[in-house]
Amino acid sequence: MKTLTVSVVTPDGPVLEDSFEMVSCKAESGELGILPGHIPLVAPLTISAVRLKNGNDSKRLAVSGGFLEVRPEKVTILAQSAETPSDINVERAKEAKSRAEQRLQSKQDDIDFQRAELALKRAMNRLDIVG
Ligand code: ATP
């Protein structure tokens, strides 16, 4: 089976670089399934899960947006953050989720709703990845 080199990079440094048979992710334009030989493309990613498959084995990462660059033999993901399930602190994500929910329910004028919505999405994505 042919493989692609997948590299995931965040501002904190590289998270992962390995070979996989398929990459599934959620771009702003919709779900993408990338196999070796895919046409080159660059796409913005949503706050979502990236799935990396090798036979029956698969790895999941929570990414909080960023960009995907595809070349026929390589996929690069540049994300603001990227965590595997074992990197995720569940308590921290639960606290971030309830903080964001409280902000969204607040009637105060000085609440930045868009910021709170994004924080809620990041926290829910992390909790989803953990399962
Ligand atoms: P918080 O409010 O808890 O900081 P956040 O969504 O605002 O959450 P980010 O700005 O997305 O946090 O991430 C900042 C850094 O903290 C990144 O390096 C990210 O990987 C890490 N991080 C955030 N939440 C968690 C978590 N629940 N478990 C592990 N690492 C986390």
Short mmCIF file of C-alpha atoms and ligand atoms in Angstrom, two decimals:
data_model
loop_
_atom_site.label_atom_id
_atom_site.label_comp_id
_atom_site.label_asym_id
_atom_site.label_seq_id
_atom_site.Cartn_x
_atom_site.Cartn_y
_atom_site.Cartn_z
CA MET A 1 0.00 0.00 0.00
CA LYS A 2 1.31 3.45 -0.92
CA THR A 3 1.77 5.98 1.85
CA LEU A 4 2.00 9.72 2.38
CA THR A 5 4.35 11.52 4.75
CA VAL A 6 2.24 13.50 7.20
CA SER A 7 3.75 16.34 9.16
CA VAL A 8 1.84 18.23 11.85
CA VAL A 9 3.37 21.47 13.11
CA THR A 10 2.16 24.00 15.69
CA PRO A 11 3.73 27.21 17.09
CA ASP A 12 5.07 25.01 19.94
CA GLY A 13 6.95 22.82 17.44
CA PRO A 14 6.43 19.58 15.51
CA VAL A 15 3.73 17.25 16.86
CA LEU A 16 4.07 14.31 14.50
CA GLU A 17 5.83 13.19 11.31
CA ASP A 18 5.11 9.72 9.99
CA SER A 19 3.81 7.73 7.02
CA PHE A 20 0.10 7.00 6.61
CA GLU A 21 -2.11 5.51 3.91
CA MET A 22 -4.89 8.08 4.26
CA VAL A 23 -5.63 11.42 5.89
CA SER A 24 -9.20 12.48 6.66
CA CYS A 25 -9.90 15.99 7.83
CA LYS A 26 -12.49 18.73 7.80
CA ALA A 27 -11.63 21.77 5.72
CA GLU A 28 -13.87 24.85 5.70
CA SER A 29 -15.16 23.64 2.31
CA GLY A 30 -16.09 20.19 3.66
CA GLU A 31 -14.66 16.76 4.50
CA LEU A 32 -11.49 15.74 2.67
CA GLY A 33 -10.08 12.24 2.26
CA ILE A 34 -6.50 12.34 1.00
CA LEU A 35 -4.71 9.37 -0.52
CA PRO A 36 -1.17 9.26 -2.00
CA GLY A 37 -1.05 10.99 -5.39
CA HIS A 38 -3.68 13.60 -4.46
CA ILE A 39 -3.56 16.82 -6.49
CA PRO A 40 -1.79 19.69 -4.71
CA LEU A 41 -4.02 21.96 -2.67
CA VAL A 42 -4.04 24.35 0.26
CA ALA A 43 -7.16 24.58 2.43
CA PRO A 44 -8.13 26.19 5.73
CA LEU A 45 -9.06 23.63 8.39
CA THR A 46 -11.92 23.87 10.86
CA ILE A 47 -11.72 23.12 14.59
CA SER A 48 -12.06 19.37 14.14
CA ALA A 49 -10.52 15.90 14.21
CA VAL A 50 -7.79 14.79 11.81
CA ARG A 51 -7.71 11.01 11.23
CA LEU A 52 -4.56 9.29 10.05
CA LYS A 53 -5.00 5.72 8.82
CA ASN A 54 -2.58 2.84 8.35
CA GLY A 55 -4.33 -0.45 7.63
CA ASN A 56 -6.56 -1.20 10.59
CA ASP A 57 -4.65 1.25 12.75
CA SER A 58 -5.77 4.86 13.02
CA LYS A 59 -4.60 7.92 14.93
CA ARG A 60 -6.72 10.92 15.82
CA LEU A 61 -5.66 14.48 16.49
CA ALA A 62 -7.70 17.45 17.70
CA VAL A 63 -6.73 20.51 15.65
CA SER A 64 -7.93 24.03 16.32
CA GLY A 65 -8.04 25.37 12.79
CA GLY A 66 -5.01 26.15 10.69
CA PHE A 67 -4.03 25.10 7.19
CA LEU A 68 -3.62 21.90 5.25
CA GLU A 69 -1.10 21.70 2.42
CA VAL A 70 -1.36 18.66 0.16
CA ARG A 71 1.27 17.49 -2.30
CA PRO A 72 1.15 14.09 -4.02
CA GLU A 73 3.49 12.47 -1.46
CA LYS A 74 3.19 14.77 1.54
CA VAL A 75 0.55 16.37 3.72
CA THR A 76 1.51 19.23 6.03
CA ILE A 77 -0.86 20.48 8.71
CA LEU A 78 -0.03 23.84 10.25
CA ALA A 79 -2.31 24.29 13.22
CA GLN A 80 -2.59 26.71 16.14
CA SER A 81 -2.78 23.61 18.34
CA ALA A 82 -2.86 19.85 17.70
CA GLU A 83 -3.26 17.18 20.37
CA THR A 84 -3.47 13.38 20.39
CA PRO A 85 -6.02 11.92 22.87
CA SER A 86 -3.23 11.21 25.38
CA ASP A 87 -2.08 14.86 25.24
CA ILE A 88 -5.51 16.14 26.21
CA ASN A 89 -6.20 17.21 29.74
CA VAL A 90 -9.90 16.35 30.10
CA GLU A 91 -10.46 18.49 33.23
CA ARG A 92 -8.96 21.52 31.49
CA ALA A 93 -11.19 21.00 28.45
CA LYS A 94 -14.30 20.60 30.66
CA GLU A 95 -13.44 23.80 32.50
CA ALA A 96 -12.86 25.65 29.20
CA LYS A 97 -16.23 24.34 27.97
CA SER A 98 -18.18 25.54 31.00
CA ARG A 99 -16.37 28.91 30.99
CA ALA A 100 -17.33 29.41 27.35
CA GLU A 101 -20.94 28.29 27.96
CA GLN A 102 -21.28 30.75 30.87
CA ARG A 103 -19.95 33.56 28.68
CA LEU A 104 -22.36 32.68 25.89
CA GLN A 105 -25.32 32.70 28.32
CA SER A 106 -24.25 35.99 29.88
CA LYS A 107 -26.25 39.11 29.08
CA GLN A 108 -23.28 41.43 29.62
CA ASP A 109 -22.43 43.75 26.72
CA ASP A 110 -18.68 43.32 27.00
CA ILE A 111 -18.73 39.60 26.12
CA ASP A 112 -16.88 38.68 22.93
CA PHE A 113 -19.35 36.04 21.71
CA GLN A 114 -17.30 34.98 18.71
CA ARG A 115 -14.30 34.33 20.94
CA ALA A 116 -16.45 32.36 23.38
CA GLU A 117 -17.97 30.31 20.54
CA LEU A 118 -14.52 29.38 19.24
CA ALA A 119 -13.36 28.44 22.76
CA LEU A 120 -16.46 26.25 23.13
CA LYS A 121 -15.73 24.53 19.79
CA ARG A 122 -12.11 23.86 20.78
CA ALA A 123 -13.16 22.38 24.13
CA MET A 124 -15.90 20.19 22.59
CA ASN A 125 -13.53 19.00 19.87
CA ARG A 126 -10.98 17.97 22.53
CA LEU A 127 -13.64 16.14 24.55
CA ASP A 128 -14.91 14.38 21.37
CA ILE A 129 -11.42 13.17 20.51
CA VAL A 130 -10.95 11.71 23.98
CA GLY A 131 -14.30 9.94 23.49
P1 ATP B 1 -7.80 26.96 27.66
O1 ATP B 1 -8.86 28.01 27.92
O2 ATP B 1 -7.93 25.78 28.57
O3 ATP B 1 -6.39 27.52 27.56
P2 ATP B 1 -7.97 27.07 24.80
O4 ATP B 1 -8.90 26.38 23.84
O5 ATP B 1 -8.14 28.55 24.89
O6 ATP B 1 -8.15 26.36 26.20
P3 ATP B 1 -5.74 26.98 23.05
O7 ATP B 1 -5.52 28.45 22.87
O8 ATP B 1 -6.46 26.24 21.96
O9 ATP B 1 -6.47 26.72 24.44
O10 ATP B 1 -4.35 26.22 23.29
C1 ATP B 1 -3.26 26.81 23.98
C2 ATP B 1 -2.25 25.69 24.25
O11 ATP B 1 -2.77 24.84 25.28
C3 ATP B 1 -1.99 24.78 23.07
O12 ATP B 1 -0.64 24.38 23.10
C4 ATP B 1 -2.90 23.58 23.30
O13 ATP B 1 -2.37 22.40 22.72
C5 ATP B 1 -2.90 23.51 24.81
N1 ATP B 1 -4.19 23.02 25.36
C6 ATP B 1 -5.35 23.69 25.43
N2 ATP B 1 -6.31 22.97 26.03
C7 ATP B 1 -5.74 21.77 26.33
C8 ATP B 1 -6.21 20.57 26.95
N3 ATP B 1 -7.46 20.44 27.39
N4 ATP B 1 -5.32 19.57 27.11
C9 ATP B 1 -4.06 19.67 26.68
N5 ATP B 1 -3.55 20.77 26.08
C10 ATP B 1 -4.38 21.82 25.90
#
